Every structure is written in structure tokens, then in C-alpha cells.
Amino acid sequence: MLAAVCHGKKDLRIDTLAERPLAPGEVRVAVAYGGICGSDLHYYHRGAVGDFAVREPLVLGHEISGTVLEAGPGVRGLTAGMKAALDPSRPCLSCRHCRAGRSNLCTDMWFLGSAGRMPHSQGGFAQHLVLRSDQVIPVPQAADLQRLAMAEPLSVALHAVNQAGSLNGRRVLVTGSGPIGLLTARAARNAGALEVVCTDVEDAPLALAVRAMGATGTVNVRREPEALARFAADEAAFDAASEASGSPDALASIFRVLRRGGRVVQVGMLPPGTAPVPVNLLQSREFEFVGAFRANGEFRLAVDLILRGQVDVAPILSGTYPLSRAVDALELAGDRSKVIKLHLAINEAAA
Amino acid sequence: MLAAVCHGKKDLRIDTLAERPLAPGEVRVAVAYGGICGSDLHYYHRGAVGDFAVREPLVLGHEISGTVLEAGPGVRGLTAGMKAALDPSRPCLSCRHCRAGRSNLCTDMWFLGSAGRMPHSQGGFAQHLVLRSDQVIPVPQAADLQRLAMAEPLSVALHAVNQAGSLNGRRVLVTGSGPIGLLTARAARNAGALEVVCTDVEDAPLALAVRAMGATGTVNVRREPEALARFAADEAAFDAASEASGSPDALASIFRVLRRGGRVVQVGMLPPGTAPVPVNLLQSREFEFVGAFRANGEFRLAVDLILRGQVDVAPILSGTYPLSRAVDALELAGDRSKVIKLHLAINEAAA
Amino acid sequence: MLAAVCHGKKDLRIDTLAERPLAPGEVRVAVAYGGICGSDLHYYHRGAVGDFAVREPLVLGHEISGTVLEAGPGVRGLTAGMKAALDPSRPCLSCRHCRAGRSNLCTDMWFLGSAGRMPHSQGGFAQHLVLRSDQVIPVPQAADLQRLAMAEPLSVALHAVNQAGSLNGRRVLVTGSGPIGLLTARAARNAGALEVVCTDVEDAPLALAVRAMGATGTVNVRREPEALARFAADEAAFDAASEASGSPDALASIFRVLRRGGRVVQVGMLPPGTAPVPVNLLQSREFEFVGAFRANGEFRLAVDLILRGQVDVAPILSGTYPLSRAVDALELAGDRSKVIKLHLAINEAAA
Amino acid sequence: MLAAVCHGKKDLRIDTLAERPLAPGEVRVAVAYGGICGSDLHYYHRGAVGDFAVREPLVLGHEISGTVLEAGPGVRGLTAGMKAALDPSRPCLSCRHCRAGRSNLCTDMWFLGSAGRMPHSQGGFAQHLVLRSDQVIPVPQAADLQRLAMAEPLSVALHAVNQAGSLNGRRVLVTGSGPIGLLTARAARNAGALEVVCTDVEDAPLALAVRAMGATGTVNVRREPEALARFAADEAAFDAASEASGSPDALASIFRVLRRGGRVVQVGMLPPGTAPVPVNLLQSREFEFVGAFRANGEFRLAVDLILRGQVDVAPILSGTYPLSRAVDALELAGDRSKVIKLHLAINEAAA
């Protein structure tokens, strides 16, 4: 069984890995498609994501879909051949955060393709994968597995929207128009946002934002660094914002155009350490600045929205590479002028 | 009629001011006591609070109580001689923020003793004062007007607690044990907090925190800079925090001991500009960082709590000076090793 | 100036009324269109709405639009000839409910066309009308005043949706497919509801619900009284419901198909007195049962949604009658097999 | 091993039951004290609670404390001899409600002493009991196990208070002054309620409410049926209410004295079927009527509050009987003029 394994900075290999038997409650799946995420890029280019360094070989990947190969003892409702959306989160279900309904903050999480714990939590760019049965959501046989491999990033966007509170009738700013930013724009419109303005430093994703992801306006902050300011007059200011770029400058720009009492959701990952925040303004204008980390129950909704076509994720897909060309794909995926989202075709037979 | 007027940095004078006739809905009061707040100190010592510089003579003061002298046309329920708590906020009631129930964010606020608008909003360290009738809350004749002059800072503390969400059974950290920090500790315990740990750089207010304001623990962060870290183990970490010191260091310390999903309320005023915030942690731990600005409807509750004795504010009072010695009081009020809250006796007859 | 005046049960007359001069802050408008609401029907057919009996001649109507005729002293931004959406709510802005951001619960409300206070609050089925300037929302000259006469019922639907909490990804049941039910269905889909099932006892509005108002399913509860039960299996049960029929039977049906912890919003008006509620189930399943009364700030959003075409209200309009035929319109408006919403053309010149 | 087993209506026997071996993650405890709850009374007097009839012998009891006898494989932190508070809830942790942080609504709950599922979930009036390790909360050896046997009813009261939203500064009505009502009064005051008025049909619990449970006022609704009405003037009306009597009349009385927008929490269990609710008022005043069922995470807080003495539960204890006299205790427990809460001493050695 082949997998894309990161052995350290700029050292990705297609290794052959052994299978292991299934424990009760587990399911073996054949992975069809795997999307390349920013964290995969960080592991590949820097050998680390934030503080999490690759200390042993790590299979990358957590945006996946596939088909069931085998169900372990005690598993009900999943049989070989079924197509499935695959949730990369396996929370413990029993820590204080899980019990409080916030399993994305689980202190004993196994999240696919993460060096956050030791031994590492191996990822989904592998032809065969063993999951806990609640990570495997069966879908109709007619479902498009490539779209379903975007259920995970869509779930992150939906979670960012849920962290923003009700957006019904709201004016929303989304800074950064990568996959998460674009899907957040779409999800915000779906949740009733009256206006969604997207920003980026490239024109291509901004054009896509308007054409396919529901944006009502855009600003290229590289070419027009002052353009956001035209929204700063009180009546036009934003009710809420989602920071999806991971850029401290983008974050700073939000606080200048947010109405009093407005809410900022940080979904983009900033580097470890601190970023400057106008705390004086935050206090006197009662801004709310909150984090959004992965997803918390939104995965099934993401699957539903994709299956029903209520969110069309296809426009953000820029290309598909075979697993054997994973290195090429990782090299290309960082070029934001050309690429929004790249997929690996992990396993032709599973697609 | 005498008043304590700030003419600029270190230039406070006891001036004689003219009276003006009452418009419909207005009430003239004789001010009994006035508490010196941090913003009064800033106007006196620096000639400005944040970005708001004194550009014309400004009567200071907004923590006041007194007695009714005269009720203007159309005012009901207020007659000469009545004792009253005096609310320094006069929001417009009709802007979008007022209509949304957040009048403390009013874009057309008249707040006593503020240079935030031009002409300035004159303050309450004046023997006679004209207020809108809804700013005058009558109290029983047996009420203690000196305690009631602390209704405003108590209302700010209550608002900070309300911004923290339900504190029932929560573990709360309060950084900074000045008047607002101490009252926030008390208000947090009143609202059901299981534990409240207070910090400061002086021992005297920390001793008071435990003795009279409900703190269950304290840390002198000057003498024991690492002591907060003992709370960082997950189970003991804080659910919520109120930053009441205005110190970026104190703010930074909070994020190290807050549980995932925890909430930080910034009630202390930081200098204009930015402060470093661990945005990476805020995102991955889904912290909530929100402001608390003045009070929003909590003034009447503060009055009720003082009248019923459910919050005893007296322990934070360090001394009382006559209006004529306002400069002495302002000079002393900044010495946190000796003083928590100083009062001016504005008008002997009114007390 | 002509107006449709209810003098009691079944006694509606087109009377000539006198004009009155404008006070400061007031605006005189020419009403273009007026929609007939259920409360207008109750006044006409029974001489009362709930406990509010017509005790003096009452101009009916509160779903209106028009053009500005004259602006009183101190009014800014409104000049003769401007088209405008007209908000029937004039809350006091200063009672405890207004200050808490819930002006729809104002204890001193003037709501157009209501016998809820004495003297009555005269309504909008009048050629000329005097409003407080904040009730007059100017719109572009190209705007369709007939659609804008539906801003008020749309605002009620938006408020019902807001009372339901976030509907993002939720399954929603709407009982009763009159104007409010249909607009609630549309507003719920706009706010992200995954599914909206509408019920009624007539087929025509149910067909419209699917064709134009976003419903994903319907049940004719007269023809298929047991059909709702097919949703009662746990996984398919509804997360939220809006009761828009005013029928105790419809209300009872909701509690049988709601998931544990689900929320029911009562927006339809039931007769005075009590209705049977399964309180035992409400307790053990932690249902939330809440009211929705008129609108609270949603009027401007309704205007925005109509102007942008994000909600097309036109499909619910069944016909338009001249003011002179108001009695005919009121007689017809109660026939739910033929009519959803009827309009009166109040003032040809204003349209 | 002896246990109090209900074989049907009025048929309670002290039976000898067999022990069973421990599975991984399980713990055997010796039960020290067991409190008699209303549901125990219903099983004994009627052979059923609501729709749940006793269909096989059922050990009663769920308000218990004890000591650890033996820890099964894989259990950490619990060793023989440790005193412990014992949580009667064993939710599945994986259903949609558990995952959403509402495990009290779990669709696969094992709750001690309940006939709600078949086979029945056996209860805690047994000398030895097997629990999942997360149900066993170790406490200091100096802790009072009799007080800790009241952690469960206190947790129900805390949950009712949490369902009411923030009570900081609120005026609260509690109808019914049995154990849950009295503990709810205490918990509401602890959570910052300004006033708590308790009602009952007996004087003894009302006297206790004021003396020991924080009530600020009481009404004997049998002797003074109209007395609640004196609270109906708008300014004095209640912000929130907890219905803890299970009486439809008490519920009806609440809606007459609740302010607009007020919230009612139904924590008392009504008979199956419906009760009359003024839905017309609920709609036009936007009341919120919600359920509170058992507890959801509040058990550990209840233990903490008892251990710290922040809630003294001892005053509600009316007497203690040996297990052998369980029938006498059950007969007496229903006499509300004499008894608030009765305990069984299950196991002398464990106390």
C-alpha cells in the first residue's frame, strides 16, 4: 500500500506501508482523492506546522474521500464498496471539551496527518486507511468523490461562519481568498449575509470569488491598499469579518473597518508568537475577536451541502495529480497566482 | 457655583461657573461626592485620555451622587431635596447601537467629563449640574450618598462581568486590582464564580481583594512573576479573565493560563496603538477576546446592589478631600501603593 | 384626504379626514399601497383583534409604502417626492425594553392601525399620513413601491427567523402557509436552512411555497393528517419550527416531530386564552418555545432584501384593489383557497 | 448484597442481589447514602413515572454517594477506600446530542434507577454498585458523604439555573419549594439573582427558603392565592421563573407576573399529556418557555460547591432511615408538610 510520507523538510517520498488488522469499531477504506492543504505545504516546505515539527515519518493529508474496503467487528451500516466522505477528526469524546460539545478542542484528538502528538497521527494520502467508524459517512453511489474530498475545507469554512454568530442580513469581510476564504464567503452568503467583500493580493481568486463563491465585492489589497478604507464610514462598516489569510496586516486592516460591537473570526493560521492587535479599540468599541479551529460537527453539514449541490465546491479545484506526482503537486500548490486547490488522485480504483 | 476644571496638563483650577436654565426633561442636582477615576488622572497628568486631548476647559468627574435641586418642565417623579444616584451616560437612544440595546456604544453619547467630542461634555466635579431626567435615579433618604458615588465604577465592573458570559461555577482571573479590578472580582463572585484570582504589582490591593472583595486567591506579579504559571495545568486553568490593569504584560499573561475556548474581557484601557496578542493561540484554542466599555444598563443594578448591601463598595474608599483640595487629591490618587479610590466632597450641603 | 376607517364589526367606511400640521421631526407622506393583514381582517370581521376592541373610528392598515409630501422642522434627508418604505412601528425608544434593544416589546408603542391603546393608533390605509421621520426609509426612485409595501410582513418573517436562533444547516418546519408562513420559509432558506417543510390546509399556497418561496417539502395536513409523522424518526426530525397558522392543532403537531432541544417560534396569533402544550415533553426533551411579535430592527433589512431582489415578495401578491373597494378586498382577503395577500392602491399619484 | 427493589406498585422489597465482575473501565462502589426523589416515589406509589412503567424488578435510587471498593481494568486514579460522589448519568458520549454537548438529552442514556429502557437501568439503593469510572468523582477523605448524596439534586437545580440564562441582577420566581425548588432558589442567588421569590402550598418549606436557601420573599399560594399578583405591576415583574412544582396551576400563575421577554424554565415534571399555556401572551410578549431535564455537566460543579461549603445543602435534609426501613421512608417522603428530603443509609461501613 502506497502513501505520501513526509520525512522532513523538502523530503517527501512515496513509501510502501504495511496494513494492520482492524480493531472493533474500525473501518478500512480506500482513499480516492486527497486535497492539499496549507498545513501539508508547511510540513513539506518547512518540516513543521507552527510548533509541530516532523519527528518521525508522517503520512500527510486530511481532505479525503473514498470507498469502504472492510468493516471491523461491531461496525454497523458500512459494507465493502460503499462510497464515503471521510472525516479526519477522531476526538476522544470524553474530555471536558468533547463533553461540552466542542470536540474540535479535544485534548486527546487524533487528526489525520498531524505531528501535533507523538507518535504522529498518520494522514490520508495513503491508498488504504483505517478509521473509526464514525469518521466514515456513507454517501449515495452516484456521489462525486472528488467534490466530497472538499467536505473538510468546507466544514472549516462553515465552522468559521458559525463562530461569527448569526450572519442573517449582515455585512461581512473575508480577508484572504484561498480555499478557506472562498468557501467562507460562500458559506456566509448561504447563511444569509447581505454582503460579502473578499480581499486578496492576487486577482485570480478575487475574480472567482465574485463569479462562483457569492462575493458581492472585492479588494486587491496589493494594488489598492487604501480601498478598504472606503468601507470605514460608519453606516457601511462591516458587522463581522473572517480573517482567512494568516497575515497580520490583513488582521490589522479589519479593525479599521469594523462597526462597533463587530465580531472578527480568526480562521487563518498565523505564525507562532504574537501579532499586533489594537486592544485599545477592541476595548472601547467592544469588538469580539475569536478563533475558529478546524470544525466541530460541521463535517456532516458540509457533506449534505455538497450532495445537494447547495454549495458547489468544484470551482475552487485547480487540478488533479496522481499520487506518484505528489512532490510536483506540493511544489505547485503554493503558487497562489495559479492555484486555489490541488487534488491528488490517491487510488484510481476507489474513485 | 464652583467646579474643578482642567485647563490642560497639570492645570486644574477651581473655577466659578454660571448656571443655565433648565430645558424640558432636565433636572438640576447638587453633587455630593465625586470619585476620581483613571481618566480624570489622565486628563490632569497628561492633558488627554488616549486620543482625546483637552481643547477647552473641561470640568472633570463622572462618578457622582447628589440631591435634586430643581426639575425642569415635563419631569415626573423628581422633586427638590430627593437624594439620587447620578448616571454619567446620556446616550442618544436613537442611533443603531442604542436601538440594538448597546447604548454604551452610542455614536452620539454625552458622557460626563469627557473631551471625546467638541464642545466637550462637561463633568460632575461641580457643585451644580444639569442632567437629563433619566440620569437621575432617586434613592431613599436614608441612603449613603458616598457609597452611591461608587455606583458608576461598580456598573463598569458589572458590565465587564456581563461581557464575560455566564460565570456560574467558573474559574476567573482578574488582572489588575485597582477599583475596577476589585469591583469586578466582587461582581464575578456575586455572579456565581467558583474561584476568582486577582493579580497586581502591589500587596495592599491584593490583601483587600481577599479580605473584602471575594477573591479566592492572589498573585503579586512583581514579586512572583512565575506564580500564575502554576494555574496553567489544564484542569486548573481559568475559564474566563478580566483584564483590568491596562497593561500589555498582564494581557499576555492571561493567554498562557486560559483553558481552550476561554473568554477574555478587556475592561482596562490600554494606550492607543496596538499590543501584542498571541493570535496563533487565539485561533487554535478558540479563545474569545472581547471589550467592555463603560456600562450598558448596569447602572441601576449597581444602585440596587449598593442600596441592598449586596455589594459593599466602602472598603475600596481610601479617603475624601474637599473640592478645594482637588489638586492634592489628584496628585495622591495615582499612588497605587496607598490609594484605591479617592473621593471629593463636592458640596457639603448635598451630602 | 380619504381613508378606510373601521367603525366597528363589519362597518368599514371610506371617510374624509382632516390634515394636521407637522410637529418637529415629523414627515407627511402620500401612501401608495397598503397590504391587508390578518389583524385588519379581525378588526373588520369581529370589531376586535384579541382583546383589543375598536372603541373609536380606526383607520386600518400597517403594510404600506409611499412618497414624501412634506418634512417637518428638524428633519434631515427627506424631501418632497422621495419614494419611501414606511415602518409602522414608532416605539418610545426610552422604556426598559427599548433600551434593552427590544423595541417591539415597547410599553408605549404607537403601531399603525391598532386599537391596543386609547386614543387608537390610526393606520395607514389613508391617502396622507404623518410619521416620525425614522419611520420613513428613502429608497431609489426606481424602486417598486408595491413590493416595498411587503417590507413589513417580510420584517415579521425575518424576526421570526431571528428568534429561532441560527438556522444554518438546520431542518425547519413552518406550519401555516399564509403570507407570514411563506415569507418565513423564504427567510429561513435565506438564513441557511437546509430543509424547510411547509404545511397548510390548502394546496394553492403549498404549491407556491415550493415554486417560489424555497420550501423543500410540503404537507397538506387536511388531506394527509398523518403525513407529518413520517418526519418523526429521530434523524429526520426538525431542529426548529415556526408556527405561523395560529392554530392550536398545528402547534400540537410540531412537538411530535421536533428533535430534543429543538426550538419552536410562535409567530402566528392564537386567540386569547390558553392552548394545550405538552409541557411534560417540553421539560424532558428541553424544547424551547418562544414568541415572535412584529419585528425588532428587521424592517430595514427587509427593505434591503427587496431592493436587491434577494427576496422576491411578488409571488405572494394575489391582487390589487382601489381604496374605494376596500370592503370588497376585505371580504375576499379571508378566502385562503384563492388569496395570499391583497393590496389596496391607496393613492394613485403616489405609486 | 442488599438492595431496595421495586417489583410494582406499592411492592418494594429488600432483596439480595448477586455481584457481577467488572468490565474494563468500570468501578465497584459501596453506596453510603441514597436520597429519595420524586421519581422514586412515583415508582413506589404508582408503579410508573410518566409513561415508564416498572416491567421488571427495578432497584430504585439515583441520589447517592459512597466509597470505592474495586477498580476494573484500565481505570486510573480510583483505588479502594476512596470516598466519592457518584453521578447517576451514564450517557453514550457519541450520539448527536452528546456530541453537541447536551448529554442529558442522550438517546442511549443509562440513568440509575429508571424504567425508561428495557432492560431497566438498575438504581443506587444497593449496597454495591457498578459504575463507569467517569461516574465516580473522588473527594477528600474528610468530605461529608451525606451532603454529597445531595450533589445530584443540586446539579438539577444548577442546570435549571443555567437554562434560565444569566441571572445576574435578575428577579426570579420559583414555584414549588420541594428539594429542587429550594436548591434552585439557592443556586439562583449564587448566580447573582437580585431577588428570588419562592411559592408553595405549605409554610414549612417557605420558612426554610428564607432562613437557609436565599429566598428574598415567599408566597403561600394556598393561603394567599392572589398574593403573586402584587408582583404583576411592570417594574416589579419577574425576569425569569423556574417552575419546580409540576403543577399546571403554578405554571399558569407565572405567565401573569413575568415581564415581556421573560424566560420560564420548566424543571418540575408534569403528568404526561398537555397543560394549558397562554400561547397568545407567549407570542405577543415574546416569552421564552424552556425545559430543564436532569443535569448536563453540572454534577461536578455541585460537588465542588458542596465541598467548599458555597452551597449548604444540609438544611433540606429531614431525616435518615436504614435501608431496611426503605418502605417507611417512602411512605413518609410524600408528606410535604413534614419532609423535604429523606435519606436512606444504605451501607453503614461506607459512610
Coordinates of N, CA, C and O in Angstrom, one line a residue, chain C residues 247-314:
Chain C
S247 N -53.1 28.1 14.7 CA -53.9 27.0 15.1 C -53.3 26.2 16.2 O -52.2 25.7 16.1
P248 N -54.1 25.9 17.3 CA -53.6 25.1 18.3 C -53.2 23.7 17.8 O -52.3 23.0 18.3
D249 N -54.0 23.2 16.8 CA -53.7 21.8 16.3 C -52.3 21.8 15.6 O -51.5 20.9 15.8
A250 N -52.0 22.9 14.9 CA -50.7 22.9 14.2 C -49.6 23.0 15.2 O -48.6 22.3 15.1
L251 N -49.8 23.8 16.3 CA -48.8 23.8 17.3 C -48.6 22.5 18.0 O -47.4 22.0 18.1
A252 N -49.7 21.8 18.3 CA -49.5 20.5 18.9 C -48.7 19.5 18.0 O -47.9 18.7 18.4
S253 N -49.0 19.6 16.7 CA -48.3 18.7 15.7 C -46.8 18.9 15.7 O -46.0 18.0 15.5
I254 N -46.3 20.1 16.0 CA -44.9 20.4 16.0 C -44.2 19.6 17.0 O -43.1 19.0 16.7
F255 N -44.7 19.6 18.2 CA -44.0 19.0 19.3 C -43.8 17.5 19.1 O -42.9 16.9 19.7
R256 N -44.6 16.9 18.2 CA -44.4 15.5 17.9 C -43.3 15.2 17.0 O -42.8 14.0 16.8
V257 N -42.8 16.2 16.3 CA -41.7 15.9 15.2 C -40.5 16.7 15.4 O -39.7 16.8 14.5
L258 N -40.3 17.3 16.6 CA -39.2 18.1 16.9 C -38.1 17.3 17.6 O -38.4 16.5 18.5
R259 N -36.9 17.5 17.2 CA -35.8 16.8 17.9 C -35.6 17.3 19.3 O -36.0 18.5 19.6
R260 N -35.0 16.5 20.2 CA -34.7 17.0 21.5 C -33.9 18.3 21.5 O -33.0 18.5 20.6
G261 N -34.2 19.2 22.3 CA -33.5 20.5 22.4 C -34.0 21.5 21.2 O -33.4 22.5 21.1
G262 N -35.0 21.1 20.4 CA -35.4 21.9 19.3 C -36.2 23.1 19.8 O -36.6 23.2 20.9
R263 N -36.3 24.1 18.9 CA -36.9 25.4 19.2 C -38.1 25.7 18.3 O -38.1 25.5 17.1
V264 N -39.2 26.1 19.0 CA -40.4 26.5 18.3 C -40.7 28.0 18.5 O -40.7 28.5 19.6
V265 N -40.9 28.6 17.4 CA -41.2 30.1 17.4 C -42.7 30.3 17.1 O -43.1 29.9 16.0
Q266 N -43.4 30.9 18.0 CA -44.8 31.1 17.7 C -44.9 32.5 17.1 O -44.7 33.5 17.8
V267 N -45.2 32.6 15.9 CA -45.3 33.9 15.2 C -46.8 34.2 14.9 O -47.2 35.3 14.8
G268 N -47.6 33.1 14.6 CA -49.0 33.2 14.4 C -49.7 33.6 15.7 O -49.3 33.2 16.7
M269 N -50.8 34.4 15.5 CA -51.5 34.9 16.6 C -52.6 33.9 17.0 O -53.5 33.7 16.2
L270 N -52.6 33.3 18.2 CA -53.7 32.5 18.7 C -54.7 33.3 19.4 O -54.5 34.5 19.8
P271 N -56.0 32.8 19.5 CA -57.0 33.6 20.2 C -56.5 33.8 21.7 O -55.7 33.0 22.2
P272 N -57.1 34.8 22.3 CA -56.8 35.0 23.8 C -57.2 33.7 24.5 O -58.0 33.0 24.1
G273 N -56.5 33.5 25.7 CA -56.7 32.3 26.4 C -55.6 31.4 26.3 O -54.5 31.8 25.9
T274 N -55.8 30.1 26.6 CA -54.7 29.2 26.6 C -54.9 28.1 25.4 O -56.0 28.0 24.9
A275 N -53.8 27.5 25.1 CA -53.8 26.4 24.2 C -53.1 25.2 24.9 O -52.2 25.4 25.7
P276 N -53.4 24.0 24.6 CA -52.8 22.8 25.2 C -51.3 22.7 24.7 O -51.1 22.6 23.5
V277 N -50.4 22.5 25.6 CA -49.0 22.3 25.2 C -48.5 21.1 26.0 O -48.7 21.0 27.2
P278 N -47.7 20.2 25.3 CA -47.2 19.1 26.0 C -46.0 19.5 26.9 O -44.8 19.2 26.5
V279 N -46.3 20.0 28.0 CA -45.3 20.6 28.9 C -44.4 19.5 29.5 O -43.2 19.7 29.7
N280 N -44.9 18.3 29.7 CA -44.1 17.2 30.1 C -43.0 16.9 29.1 O -41.9 16.7 29.5
L281 N -43.4 16.8 27.8 CA -42.4 16.6 26.8 C -41.4 17.8 26.7 O -40.2 17.6 26.5
L282 N -41.9 19.0 26.8 CA -41.1 20.2 26.7 C -40.0 20.1 27.8 O -38.9 20.5 27.5
Q283 N -40.4 19.6 29.0 CA -39.4 19.6 30.0 C -38.4 18.4 29.8 O -37.2 18.7 29.8
S284 N -38.9 17.2 29.4 CA -37.9 16.1 29.3 C -37.1 16.1 28.1 O -36.1 15.5 28.0
R285 N -37.6 16.9 27.0 CA -36.8 17.0 25.8 C -36.1 18.4 25.7 O -35.5 18.7 24.6
E286 N -36.3 19.2 26.7 CA -35.7 20.5 26.7 C -36.0 21.3 25.4 O -35.2 22.0 24.8
F287 N -37.3 21.2 25.0 CA -37.7 22.1 23.9 C -37.6 23.6 24.4 O -37.7 23.9 25.6
E288 N -37.5 24.4 23.4 CA -37.6 25.9 23.7 C -38.8 26.4 22.9 O -38.8 26.3 21.7
F289 N -39.7 27.1 23.6 CA -40.9 27.6 22.9 C -40.9 29.1 23.2 O -41.1 29.5 24.3
V290 N -40.8 29.8 22.1 CA -40.6 31.3 22.2 C -41.6 32.0 21.3 O -42.0 31.5 20.3
G291 N -41.9 33.3 21.7 CA -42.7 34.1 20.8 C -41.9 35.0 19.9 O -40.8 35.3 20.1
A292 N -42.6 35.4 18.8 CA -42.1 36.4 17.9 C -43.2 37.4 17.6 O -44.3 37.0 17.1
F293 N -43.0 38.6 18.0 CA -44.0 39.6 17.9 C -43.5 40.8 17.0 O -42.5 41.4 17.3
R294 N -44.3 41.0 15.9 CA -43.9 42.0 15.0 C -42.4 41.9 14.6 O -41.9 40.8 14.3
A295 N -41.7 43.0 14.6 CA -40.3 43.0 14.2 C -39.5 43.9 15.0 O -40.0 44.9 15.6
N296 N -38.2 43.7 15.1 CA -37.3 44.4 16.0 C -36.1 44.8 15.3 O -35.0 44.2 15.5
G297 N -36.2 45.8 14.4 CA -35.0 46.2 13.7 C -34.9 45.5 12.3 O -34.0 45.9 11.5
E298 N -35.7 44.6 12.1 CA -35.6 43.8 10.8 C -36.2 44.6 9.6 O -36.1 44.1 8.5
F299 N -36.9 45.7 9.9 CA -37.6 46.4 8.8 C -36.6 46.9 7.7 O -36.8 46.7 6.5
R300 N -35.5 47.5 8.2 CA -34.5 47.9 7.2 C -33.9 46.8 6.4 O -33.6 46.9 5.2
L301 N -33.7 45.7 7.0 CA -33.2 44.5 6.3 C -34.2 44.1 5.3 O -33.8 43.7 4.1
A302 N -35.5 44.1 5.6 CA -36.5 43.7 4.7 C -36.5 44.6 3.5 O -36.5 44.1 2.3
V303 N -36.3 45.9 3.7 CA -36.2 46.8 2.6 C -35.0 46.5 1.7 O -35.1 46.4 0.5
D304 N -33.9 46.3 2.3 CA -32.7 45.9 1.6 C -32.8 44.7 0.8 O -32.4 44.6 -0.4
L305 N -33.4 43.7 1.3 CA -33.6 42.4 0.6 C -34.5 42.5 -0.6 O -34.3 42.0 -1.6
I306 N -35.6 43.4 -0.4 CA -36.5 43.6 -1.5 C -35.8 44.4 -2.6 O -35.9 44.1 -3.8
L307 N -35.1 45.5 -2.2 CA -34.4 46.3 -3.2 C -33.4 45.6 -4.0 O -33.3 45.8 -5.2
R308 N -32.7 44.7 -3.3 CA -31.6 43.9 -4.0 C -32.2 42.7 -4.8 O -31.4 42.0 -5.5
G309 N -33.5 42.4 -4.5 CA -34.1 41.2 -5.2 C -33.6 39.9 -4.5 O -33.8 38.9 -5.1
Q310 N -33.0 40.0 -3.3 CA -32.6 38.8 -2.7 C -33.8 38.0 -2.1 O -33.7 36.8 -1.9
V311 N -34.9 38.7 -1.9 CA -36.2 38.0 -1.6 C -37.2 38.6 -2.5 O -37.4 39.8 -2.5
D312 N -37.8 37.8 -3.4 CA -38.8 38.3 -4.3 C -40.1 38.0 -3.6 O -40.6 36.9 -3.5
V313 N -40.7 39.1 -3.2 CA -42.0 39.0 -2.5 C -43.2 39.0 -3.4 O -44.3 38.7 -3.0
A314 N -43.0 39.3 -4.7 CA -44.1 39.5 -5.6 C -45.0 38.2 -5.7 O -46.2 38.4 -5.9

